[in-house]
Coordinates of C-alpha atoms and ligand atoms in Angstrom, one line a residue:
M1 CA -0.1 0.2 0.0
R2 CA 1.2 3.4 -1.1
K3 CA 2.9 5.5 2.1
A4 CA 0.5 8.3 2.1
L5 CA -2.5 6.1 2.6
R6 CA -0.7 4.0 5.3
M7 CA -0.1 7.6 6.8
T8 CA -4.1 8.5 7.2
G9 CA -4.6 4.8 8.3
I10 CA -8.1 4.9 6.4
L11 CA -7.6 2.3 4.2
E12 CA -6.6 -0.4 6.5
N13 CA -9.9 -2.1 7.6
L14 CA -11.2 -1.8 4.1
T15 CA -11.7 -5.5 2.9
A16 CA -14.7 -5.0 0.4
A17 CA -13.6 -6.6 -2.8
P18 CA -14.2 -5.3 -6.4
I19 CA -17.2 -6.1 -8.2
G20 CA -17.2 -10.0 -9.4
A21 CA -16.0 -10.3 -12.9
S22 CA -19.1 -12.5 -14.3
D23 CA -21.9 -10.3 -12.0
P24 CA -24.4 -9.3 -14.7
D25 CA -25.3 -6.1 -12.4
W26 CA -21.6 -5.3 -12.1
W27 CA -22.4 -1.9 -13.9
R28 CA -25.5 -1.1 -11.9
Q29 CA -23.0 1.1 -9.1
A30 CA -19.7 1.0 -10.8
T31 CA -17.3 3.9 -10.9
V32 CA -16.4 4.4 -14.3
Y33 CA -13.3 6.5 -15.4
Q34 CA -13.0 7.9 -18.6
I35 CA -9.8 7.6 -20.5
Y36 CA -9.3 10.2 -23.5
P37 CA -6.5 8.2 -25.3
R38 CA -4.6 10.6 -27.0
S39 CA -4.3 12.7 -23.8
F40 CA -3.8 10.0 -21.2
A41 CA -0.3 8.4 -21.4
D42 CA 2.3 8.4 -24.3
A43 CA 4.7 5.3 -24.4
N44 CA 6.6 6.2 -27.8
G45 CA 7.1 10.2 -27.0
D46 CA 5.6 11.0 -30.2
G47 CA 3.2 13.7 -28.2
I48 CA -0.1 11.3 -28.6
G49 CA -1.2 9.4 -25.9
D50 CA -1.4 5.6 -27.0
L51 CA -2.4 2.2 -25.8
R52 CA 0.7 1.2 -24.6
G53 CA 0.9 4.2 -22.6
I54 CA -3.0 3.3 -21.1
L55 CA -1.2 -0.1 -20.4
S56 CA 1.5 1.2 -18.2
R57 CA -1.1 3.0 -16.0
V58 CA -3.2 0.5 -15.2
D59 CA -1.8 0.4 -11.7
H60 CA -2.8 4.3 -11.5
L61 CA -6.6 2.9 -12.0
R62 CA -6.4 0.1 -9.8
E63 CA -5.0 2.1 -7.1
L64 CA -7.6 4.6 -7.8
G65 CA -10.2 1.9 -7.0
V66 CA -12.1 2.2 -10.4
D67 CA -14.5 -0.6 -11.8
A68 CA -14.4 0.2 -15.3
V69 CA -12.7 2.5 -17.7
W70 CA -14.7 4.0 -20.8
L71 CA -12.0 4.5 -23.7
S72 CA -13.1 7.6 -26.1
P73 CA -12.5 6.8 -29.8
F74 CA -9.0 5.3 -30.7
Y75 CA -10.2 4.1 -34.0
P76 CA -8.2 5.6 -37.3
S77 CA -9.3 9.0 -37.8
A78 CA -8.2 12.3 -39.1
L79 CA -9.5 13.9 -35.7
A80 CA -11.6 16.7 -37.4
D81 CA -13.4 16.3 -34.0
G82 CA -11.0 14.7 -31.6
G83 CA -11.3 11.1 -33.1
Y84 CA -15.4 11.0 -33.2
D85 CA -15.0 11.0 -36.8
V86 CA -14.4 7.3 -37.4
D87 CA -12.6 5.9 -40.5
D88 CA -12.7 2.5 -39.7
Y89 CA -14.9 1.1 -36.3
R90 CA -12.9 -2.3 -36.3
N91 CA -9.3 -0.9 -35.9
V92 CA -7.1 1.0 -33.9
D93 CA -5.7 4.3 -35.1
P94 CA -1.9 3.4 -36.1
R95 CA -0.6 6.4 -34.2
I96 CA -2.1 5.4 -31.1
G97 CA -1.4 1.5 -31.3
T98 CA -2.5 -1.9 -32.8
L99 CA -5.4 -4.1 -32.0
E100 CA -2.6 -6.4 -30.5
D101 CA -2.2 -3.5 -28.3
F102 CA -5.8 -3.2 -27.4
D103 CA -5.8 -6.9 -26.7
R104 CA -2.9 -6.6 -24.4
M105 CA -4.5 -3.4 -22.9
T106 CA -7.8 -5.1 -22.1
E107 CA -6.6 -8.2 -20.7
A108 CA -4.3 -6.1 -18.3
F109 CA -7.5 -4.0 -17.0
H110 CA -9.1 -7.4 -16.6
D111 CA -6.5 -8.8 -14.6
A112 CA -6.8 -5.7 -12.3
G113 CA -10.5 -6.5 -11.8
I114 CA -11.3 -3.5 -14.4
K115 CA -14.0 -3.6 -17.2
V116 CA -13.5 -2.0 -20.5
I117 CA -16.2 0.2 -22.1
V118 CA -15.3 1.4 -25.7
D119 CA -17.2 4.3 -27.5
I120 CA -19.5 3.5 -30.6
V121 CA -20.1 6.7 -32.8
P122 CA -23.1 5.5 -34.8
N123 CA -24.8 8.6 -36.2
H124 CA -21.6 9.5 -38.4
S125 CA -18.8 7.9 -39.8
S126 CA -16.0 10.1 -41.1
N127 CA -15.5 11.3 -44.4
R128 CA -12.4 9.3 -44.9
H129 CA -14.8 6.2 -44.0
E130 CA -14.5 3.3 -47.1
W131 CA -18.3 3.6 -47.8
F132 CA -18.3 7.5 -47.8
R133 CA -15.2 7.6 -50.4
A134 CA -17.5 4.8 -52.4
A135 CA -20.3 6.9 -52.2
L136 CA -18.4 10.0 -53.7
D137 CA -17.0 7.9 -56.6
A138 CA -20.2 6.2 -57.3
G139 CA -22.2 9.2 -57.8
P140 CA -26.1 10.1 -57.7
G141 CA -28.6 7.7 -57.4
S142 CA -26.0 4.9 -56.5
R143 CA -26.4 2.1 -54.1
E144 CA -23.4 3.5 -52.3
R145 CA -25.1 6.9 -51.7
E146 CA -28.0 5.3 -49.9
R147 CA -25.8 4.5 -46.8
Y148 CA -25.5 8.4 -46.3
V149 CA -28.1 11.3 -46.4
F150 CA -27.4 12.7 -49.9
R151 CA -29.9 15.0 -51.7
D152 CA -29.8 17.4 -55.1
G153 CA -29.9 21.0 -54.0
R154 CA -32.4 23.9 -54.5
G155 CA -32.4 26.8 -56.9
E156 CA -32.1 26.3 -60.5
H157 CA -28.9 24.4 -60.7
G158 CA -29.2 23.0 -57.3
E159 CA -26.5 25.5 -56.1
L160 CA -28.3 26.2 -52.8
P161 CA -28.2 23.7 -50.1
P162 CA -31.1 21.2 -49.4
A163 CA -32.1 23.1 -46.2
D164 CA -30.5 26.2 -44.0
W165 CA -29.8 23.9 -41.2
R166 CA -26.7 24.7 -39.1
A167 CA -24.3 22.2 -37.9
A168 CA -23.5 21.3 -34.3
F169 CA -20.3 23.3 -34.2
G170 CA -21.4 26.1 -36.6
G171 CA -21.5 26.6 -40.5
P172 CA -24.0 24.9 -42.4
A173 CA -25.2 21.0 -41.8
W174 CA -25.0 20.4 -45.7
T175 CA -21.9 20.2 -47.9
R176 CA -21.9 19.9 -51.7
V177 CA -19.8 17.3 -53.2
P178 CA -18.2 17.6 -56.8
D179 CA -21.0 16.2 -58.8
G180 CA -23.4 18.8 -57.4
Q181 CA -25.5 16.9 -54.7
W182 CA -25.3 17.7 -51.2
Y183 CA -24.7 15.3 -47.9
L184 CA -26.0 16.1 -44.2
H185 CA -23.8 16.1 -41.7
T186 CA -25.2 17.1 -37.9
F187 CA -21.6 17.7 -36.8
T188 CA -18.3 18.9 -38.9
K189 CA -18.3 18.5 -42.7
E190 CA -15.9 15.8 -42.2
Q191 CA -18.7 13.7 -40.2
P192 CA -21.6 12.6 -42.9
D193 CA -24.5 11.4 -41.2
F194 CA -25.4 7.6 -41.8
N195 CA -29.0 6.6 -43.2
W196 CA -30.2 4.5 -40.7
D197 CA -33.0 3.2 -42.9
D198 CA -30.3 1.3 -44.7
P199 CA -30.2 -2.2 -43.5
E200 CA -26.5 -2.4 -44.3
V201 CA -25.9 0.2 -41.8
R202 CA -27.7 -1.5 -39.3
E203 CA -26.0 -4.9 -39.8
D204 CA -22.6 -3.1 -40.2
F205 CA -22.9 -1.8 -36.5
L206 CA -24.0 -5.1 -35.3
R207 CA -20.9 -6.5 -36.5
T208 CA -18.9 -3.7 -35.0
L209 CA -20.5 -4.7 -31.6
R210 CA -19.7 -8.1 -31.7
F211 CA -16.0 -7.4 -32.9
W212 CA -15.3 -5.5 -30.0
A213 CA -17.6 -8.1 -27.5
D214 CA -15.6 -11.0 -28.9
R215 CA -12.2 -9.2 -27.9
G216 CA -13.5 -9.0 -24.5
V217 CA -14.8 -5.4 -24.2
D218 CA -17.4 -5.2 -21.5
G219 CA -19.7 -2.3 -22.6
F220 CA -20.4 0.5 -24.8
R221 CA -20.7 4.0 -24.6
V222 CA -23.1 5.2 -27.3
D223 CA -22.4 8.7 -29.0
V224 CA -25.5 11.2 -29.7
A225 CA -27.6 7.9 -29.0
N226 CA -30.7 10.4 -29.7
L227 CA -29.8 11.0 -33.3
L228 CA -29.6 8.0 -35.8
V229 CA -32.8 7.7 -37.2
K230 CA -34.3 10.7 -39.2
D231 CA -37.6 11.2 -40.9
L232 CA -36.8 13.9 -43.8
P233 CA -39.7 14.7 -45.9
A234 CA -39.1 15.4 -49.8
E235 CA -39.7 19.2 -48.6
L236 CA -37.4 20.0 -45.6
P237 CA -38.4 22.3 -43.1
S238 CA -36.4 25.3 -42.4
Q239 CA -33.7 25.4 -39.6
A240 CA -36.4 28.0 -38.2
E241 CA -39.1 25.6 -38.5
L242 CA -37.0 22.8 -36.7
D243 CA -36.2 25.2 -33.8
A244 CA -39.8 25.4 -33.3
M245 CA -40.7 21.8 -33.5
D246 CA -40.9 19.7 -29.9
K247 CA -37.8 18.0 -29.6
D248 CA -39.2 15.8 -26.9
S249 CA -42.2 14.5 -28.9
G250 CA -40.5 11.6 -30.5
T251 CA -41.6 12.7 -33.7
H252 CA -39.0 15.4 -34.1
P253 CA -37.6 14.7 -37.9
L254 CA -34.0 14.5 -36.4
W255 CA -33.9 14.4 -32.7
D256 CA -34.7 11.5 -30.2
R257 CA -37.2 9.7 -32.6
D258 CA -39.1 6.9 -31.3
E259 CA -38.0 4.4 -33.9
V260 CA -34.2 4.7 -32.8
H261 CA -35.3 2.3 -29.8
E262 CA -35.6 -0.2 -32.6
I263 CA -31.7 -0.3 -33.0
Y264 CA -31.0 -0.5 -29.4
A265 CA -33.6 -3.5 -29.0
E266 CA -31.3 -5.1 -31.7
W267 CA -28.3 -4.1 -29.9
R268 CA -29.5 -5.5 -26.8
K269 CA -30.0 -9.0 -28.4
V270 CA -26.4 -8.6 -29.1
F271 CA -25.6 -7.8 -26.0
D272 CA -27.1 -10.7 -24.3
E273 CA -25.6 -13.3 -26.6
Y274 CA -22.6 -12.7 -24.2
D275 CA -22.0 -14.0 -20.6
P276 CA -22.2 -11.4 -18.6
P277 CA -24.3 -9.5 -21.4
R278 CA -22.5 -6.5 -22.5
T279 CA -23.7 -3.3 -21.4
G280 CA -24.8 0.0 -22.8
V281 CA -24.7 3.6 -21.7
A282 CA -26.7 6.2 -23.6
E283 CA -25.2 9.6 -24.3
A284 CA -28.6 11.4 -24.9
W285 CA -29.2 15.2 -24.1
V286 CA -32.8 14.9 -24.3
G287 CA -35.5 17.0 -22.6
T288 CA -37.2 15.3 -20.2
A289 CA -36.6 12.5 -17.9
E290 CA -39.3 10.4 -19.4
R291 CA -37.4 10.7 -22.9
R292 CA -34.2 9.5 -21.1
A293 CA -35.8 6.9 -19.4
R294 CA -36.4 5.0 -23.0
Y295 CA -32.6 4.6 -23.8
A296 CA -32.3 3.4 -20.2
S297 CA -34.6 0.4 -20.5
A298 CA -33.7 -3.1 -20.2
E299 CA -34.6 -4.0 -23.5
G300 CA -32.6 -1.1 -25.0
L301 CA -29.2 0.1 -24.0
G302 CA -29.8 -0.2 -20.2
Q303 CA -28.4 2.9 -18.8
A304 CA -28.1 6.5 -19.9
F305 CA -26.3 9.6 -18.7
S306 CA -28.0 11.7 -16.7
F307 CA -26.4 15.1 -17.1
D308 CA -28.4 16.9 -14.6
L309 CA -25.6 17.3 -11.9
L310 CA -23.2 18.3 -14.6
V311 CA -25.6 21.4 -15.6
A312 CA -26.4 22.3 -11.9
D313 CA -24.8 25.0 -9.8
F314 CA -23.2 24.3 -6.9
D315 CA -26.6 24.6 -4.9
A316 CA -28.4 22.4 -2.0
A317 CA -31.7 22.8 -3.7
Q318 CA -30.7 22.0 -7.2
F319 CA -28.8 19.2 -6.0
R320 CA -31.3 17.9 -3.7
R321 CA -33.9 18.0 -6.3
I322 CA -31.7 16.4 -9.0
V323 CA -30.8 13.5 -6.7
A324 CA -34.3 12.8 -5.8
D325 CA -35.8 13.1 -9.3
N326 CA -33.0 10.7 -10.7
L327 CA -33.6 8.3 -8.0
E328 CA -37.3 8.2 -8.8
Q329 CA -36.3 7.8 -12.3
A330 CA -34.3 4.8 -11.3
R331 CA -36.9 3.2 -9.3
V332 CA -39.4 3.4 -12.0
T333 CA -37.3 2.3 -14.8
G334 CA -35.2 -0.5 -13.1
S335 CA -31.8 0.9 -14.4
S336 CA -29.5 2.6 -12.2
S337 CA -28.8 6.2 -11.8
T338 CA -25.9 7.9 -13.3
W339 CA -23.8 10.7 -12.0
V340 CA -21.4 12.7 -13.8
F341 CA -19.7 16.1 -13.4
S342 CA -17.1 16.2 -16.3
N343 CA -16.4 14.7 -19.5
H344 CA -14.2 15.7 -22.7
D345 CA -17.1 17.9 -24.1
V346 CA -17.6 20.2 -20.7
T347 CA -15.3 22.8 -18.9
R348 CA -13.7 21.1 -15.8
H349 CA -16.0 20.8 -12.9
A350 CA -13.2 22.4 -10.4
T351 CA -13.5 25.3 -13.0
R352 CA -17.1 25.5 -13.7
Y353 CA -17.7 25.8 -9.6
G354 CA -15.0 28.6 -9.5
L355 CA -16.9 30.7 -11.9
P356 CA -20.2 32.7 -11.6
P357 CA -23.3 30.6 -11.0
L358 CA -24.8 29.3 -14.4
D359 CA -28.3 29.9 -13.4
G360 CA -29.4 28.2 -16.4
R361 CA -28.1 30.8 -18.3
T362 CA -25.6 29.1 -20.7
V363 CA -26.8 25.6 -20.4
K364 CA -28.4 24.3 -23.7
Q365 CA -29.3 20.8 -24.7
G366 CA -29.3 19.1 -28.0
V367 CA -26.5 20.2 -30.6
E368 CA -25.4 23.1 -28.3
W369 CA -23.4 22.7 -24.9
V370 CA -22.7 23.4 -21.6
A371 CA -20.5 26.4 -21.5
A372 CA -18.0 27.8 -18.8
G373 CA -20.4 30.0 -17.0
G374 CA -18.2 33.0 -17.1
P375 CA -14.7 34.2 -18.2
E376 CA -11.3 33.4 -17.1
S377 CA -10.8 36.6 -15.1
E378 CA -13.7 35.7 -12.9
L379 CA -12.3 32.3 -11.9
D380 CA -11.7 31.7 -8.0
R381 CA -9.5 28.5 -8.5
E382 CA -9.3 27.8 -4.9
L383 CA -13.2 27.8 -4.4
G384 CA -13.7 25.8 -7.6
L385 CA -11.6 23.1 -6.3
R386 CA -12.7 23.3 -3.0
R387 CA -16.4 22.9 -4.4
A388 CA -15.5 20.2 -6.8
R389 CA -14.5 18.3 -4.0
A390 CA -17.4 18.6 -1.9
A391 CA -19.2 17.9 -5.0
T392 CA -17.8 14.8 -5.7
L393 CA -17.6 13.3 -2.5
F394 CA -21.3 13.8 -2.1
M395 CA -21.8 12.2 -5.6
L396 CA -19.8 9.1 -4.7
A397 CA -21.6 8.5 -1.6
L398 CA -25.0 8.3 -3.7
P399 CA -26.6 4.8 -5.1
G400 CA -26.0 4.4 -9.1
S401 CA -22.9 4.5 -11.1
A402 CA -20.4 7.3 -11.0
Y403 CA -18.5 8.7 -14.3
L404 CA -15.1 10.1 -13.7
Y405 CA -13.1 12.1 -16.2
Q406 CA -9.2 11.6 -16.4
G407 CA -7.6 14.2 -14.4
E408 CA -10.7 15.1 -12.2
E409 CA -8.9 12.7 -9.5
L410 CA -6.1 15.4 -9.5
G411 CA -8.4 18.3 -9.0
L412 CA -7.4 19.6 -12.7
H413 CA -8.6 22.9 -13.5
E414 CA -9.6 23.6 -17.4
V415 CA -7.0 24.9 -19.2
A416 CA -7.9 28.3 -20.8
D417 CA -4.9 30.0 -22.3
I418 CA -4.0 27.7 -25.3
S419 CA -3.4 30.0 -28.1
A420 CA -5.6 29.6 -31.4
E421 CA -2.5 27.9 -33.3
H422 CA -2.6 25.2 -30.9
R423 CA -6.3 24.5 -30.5
Q424 CA -7.6 21.2 -32.3
D425 CA -11.3 21.3 -31.4
P426 CA -13.8 22.2 -34.3
S427 CA -16.0 24.2 -31.9
F428 CA -13.3 26.5 -31.2
F429 CA -12.7 27.3 -35.2
R430 CA -16.3 26.8 -36.2
G431 CA -18.7 28.6 -33.7
A432 CA -18.5 30.5 -30.3
V433 CA -20.0 27.7 -28.4
Y434 CA -18.3 26.9 -25.0
D435 CA -18.0 30.6 -24.4
G436 CA -15.6 30.6 -27.5
L437 CA -12.8 28.5 -25.9
G438 CA -14.1 25.2 -27.3
R439 CA -13.2 21.9 -25.4
D440 CA -9.5 21.5 -25.8
G441 CA -9.3 22.8 -22.3
C442 CA -10.2 19.7 -20.7
R443 CA -8.4 17.5 -23.1
V444 CA -4.8 18.5 -22.2
P445 CA -2.6 15.5 -21.7
I446 CA -2.3 14.7 -18.1
P447 CA 0.3 15.5 -15.7
W448 CA 2.1 12.1 -14.1
T449 CA 5.1 13.7 -13.0
S450 CA 6.3 17.3 -11.7
D451 CA 8.9 17.7 -14.1
G452 CA 10.0 16.1 -17.3
P453 CA 9.1 16.5 -20.7
S454 CA 5.1 16.9 -20.8
F455 CA 5.1 16.3 -16.9
G456 CA 5.8 12.6 -17.5
F457 CA 2.5 12.3 -20.2
G458 CA 5.8 11.2 -22.6
A459 CA 9.2 11.8 -23.7
G460 CA 8.2 14.3 -26.0
E461 CA 5.9 17.6 -26.0
A462 CA 2.5 16.9 -25.6
H463 CA 0.0 17.4 -28.5
L464 CA -1.7 20.0 -26.5
P465 CA 0.4 22.5 -24.8
Q466 CA 0.6 22.1 -20.9
P467 CA 0.7 25.0 -18.5
A468 CA 3.5 25.4 -16.0
W469 CA 0.9 24.8 -13.0
F470 CA 0.0 21.3 -14.2
A471 CA 3.3 20.4 -12.0
E472 CA 1.6 21.2 -8.7
S473 CA -1.1 18.5 -9.6
A474 CA 0.8 15.7 -10.9
V475 CA 0.1 12.0 -9.8
D476 CA 3.6 12.0 -8.1
V477 CA 3.0 15.0 -6.1
E478 CA -0.4 14.1 -5.3
D479 CA 0.5 10.7 -4.2
A480 CA 2.9 11.7 -1.8
D481 CA 0.4 14.3 0.0
P482 CA -2.2 12.9 2.2
A483 CA -4.6 15.8 1.6
S484 CA -4.3 15.6 -2.2
T485 CA -7.2 15.5 -4.4
L486 CA -5.7 12.0 -5.5
N487 CA -5.8 10.6 -1.9
L488 CA -9.4 12.0 -1.5
Y489 CA -10.6 9.9 -4.4
R490 CA -8.8 6.8 -3.3
R491 CA -10.1 6.8 -0.1
A492 CA -13.7 7.7 -1.3
L493 CA -13.8 5.2 -4.0
A494 CA -12.6 2.3 -1.4
L495 CA -15.0 3.2 1.2
R496 CA -17.9 3.6 -1.5
R497 CA -17.7 -0.3 -2.0
E498 CA -19.1 -0.7 1.6
L499 CA -22.1 1.5 0.8
Q500 CA -23.3 -0.1 -2.5
A501 CA -25.5 -3.0 -0.8
A502 CA -28.8 -1.1 -1.4
E503 CA -29.5 1.5 -4.0
S504 CA -31.3 3.8 -1.8
L505 CA -31.0 6.9 0.5
E506 CA -32.9 8.6 3.2
W507 CA -32.8 12.1 3.3
L508 CA -32.3 13.6 6.9
E509 CA -33.2 17.1 8.5
S510 CA -30.0 19.1 8.3
G511 CA -31.6 22.3 9.6
R512 CA -30.2 24.7 7.0
A513 CA -31.3 25.3 3.5
D514 CA -27.8 25.4 2.4
V515 CA -26.8 22.0 4.0
L516 CA -27.6 18.4 2.6
R517 CA -27.6 15.2 4.9
F518 CA -28.8 12.0 3.8
R519 CA -28.3 8.4 5.5
R520 CA -27.3 5.0 3.4
P521 CA -28.9 1.7 4.2
N522 CA -25.5 0.8 6.0
G523 CA -26.0 3.7 8.4
W524 CA -23.3 5.9 6.9
Q525 CA -24.3 9.7 6.9
V526 CA -23.1 12.2 4.2
V527 CA -23.3 16.1 5.1
T528 CA -22.5 18.5 2.4
N529 CA -22.4 22.3 3.3
F530 CA -23.1 24.4 0.0
G531 CA -23.1 27.5 2.1
A532 CA -20.2 29.6 3.7
E533 CA -20.9 29.2 7.4
P534 CA -19.4 26.3 9.3
V535 CA -22.2 23.7 10.4
A536 CA -22.3 21.1 13.1
L537 CA -22.0 17.3 12.2
P538 CA -23.9 14.6 13.5
E539 CA -22.8 12.5 16.4
G540 CA -20.3 9.6 14.8
E541 CA -16.9 9.0 13.4
V542 CA -16.1 11.0 10.1
L543 CA -14.6 8.6 8.0
L544 CA -13.8 11.2 5.3
T545 CA -14.0 15.0 4.7
S546 CA -13.6 17.1 1.6
A547 CA -11.8 19.8 3.8
P548 CA -10.3 19.6 7.4
L549 CA -13.2 20.3 9.9
I550 CA -12.6 23.6 11.8
G551 CA -13.1 23.2 15.8
G552 CA -15.1 20.1 15.1
L553 CA -17.3 21.9 12.3
L554 CA -17.8 21.2 8.8
P555 CA -16.7 24.4 7.0
G556 CA -18.4 25.6 3.6
A557 CA -18.2 24.0 0.5
A558 CA -17.1 20.9 2.1
T559 CA -18.6 17.3 2.5
S560 CA -18.2 14.6 5.3
W561 CA -18.7 10.8 5.5
L562 CA -19.6 9.6 9.3
R563 CA -20.3 6.2 10.7
A564 CA -22.9 7.5 12.5
Ligands
LIG601 C1 -20.7 13.4 -28.8 C2 -19.0 13.4 -28.2 C3 -18.6 14.7 -28.7 C4 -18.6 14.6 -30.2 C5 -19.9 14.3 -30.9 C6 -20.0 14.3 -32.0 O1 -21.5 14.3 -28.0 O2 -19.2 13.3 -26.7 O3 -17.1 15.0 -28.1 O4 -18.1 15.9 -30.6 O5 -20.8 13.5 -30.2 O6 -19.8 12.7 -32.5
LIG602 CA1 2.5 8.1 -28.8

């Protein structure tokens, strides 16, 4: 056991074992750690993270105590959208590794008791996918074009796009090809949308699911799961008309159509061919709990991300309502709740919580994104991190699965100052979403050591520049500091296993509107102080606290777990 943990003495009595490898319900309360492969660890020093790098850091994740890893796309890609533009769904980008490396990595995770989830991107391929190239070559009216969404243009010579739709990262959603036709891309022009009415498209994704499941992959994260099926009349609606339509009706021409669940029912059959069944989790920014529940159904993907906490402010009333609603939903659907504060698409939560409250202002759903909540000049870094630790400790005590994003265990802040020449994210170049900064700031390679080239990420310079302050948050520095965020996460994840017997909680009277208090079935209590004034804790042994107690009181922006 590591020195720092021995010093705290807290891990000594923990005997709870990791979840069983063959337990079909392993996902229900799993802690899943998201790896953004190009920015995790670089084994060959070319500046790009790779699978061997991940392999070399399996121990970090085992010691952290996660149950599963989810890998963002590592498939061959020109990186028009960080790898979410896939050239080949059944291969590894040669800059990242080989299929053999993938197998070795998966085996190492499994040996460490950690499941592996991969990202499936079914709405669109890249424009370099062999099917899209074949579609361009084959010309209008061909079988090859039916796998995507091609249309003739409007205007006398078809010189106008079929509709005035905007793409998710700005610019038009229809692009013209040399022979005059246009194709639909909800995201960048390098990401042509598939036509999911085409049986071959459906078949091919089943093949992809089996390909990875056969290699031992345990589950799938499904990218923009609420798109895929579209119903496009001959006369297309305008963008204004689309915007005016109800996105939660199940009949919007593009988003969240009811028929999409026929696809996931087919996928479920494939998942259930395996023992234990493979799992799915939908990324679906839908408008209501009822719409989300459809993705989480046992006949479908089985689980769906709830982004409710992610878009909330650090606020007791908001947190309480969200937790209560989500637990109720889980009870009704039979799925488990999901909790997430950070991922590769949003400003890191340590930073969000140090900015002025969102107040719902910048939070949008669908093709738009969660923004930073304010300019960097207004950032209170210390408060942000303090709140992030408190929020995370609150979240890790909840029933359900917790999704963590690489680097949050170090308390990393968003990197705001990346010069335009170094930026990669299309949302930075093509539109002013994310407060104009794009998503590169949470994708900067993480620091493993306080010195050395790229802070131990690799032997060369990292593909996105790292700020000098990364040194303070490097794994080696935090490993040696008992009060570090890393050691807080390790202790919380180890203790969390003892909380997972029953998926319920009981709210307790806290006596203050800005303090939440609940009890889990094992008797442990959790108190979070969202305010500034210290608050008295219930009688009991303090197991863990996100900030030191002051005279026995829980200070502001802090959470404690207690054996009461
Ligand atoms: C998802 C991904 C995001 C990507 C988009 C298009 O929302 O999380 O990173 O840009 O889909 O694939
Ligand atoms: Ca590399």
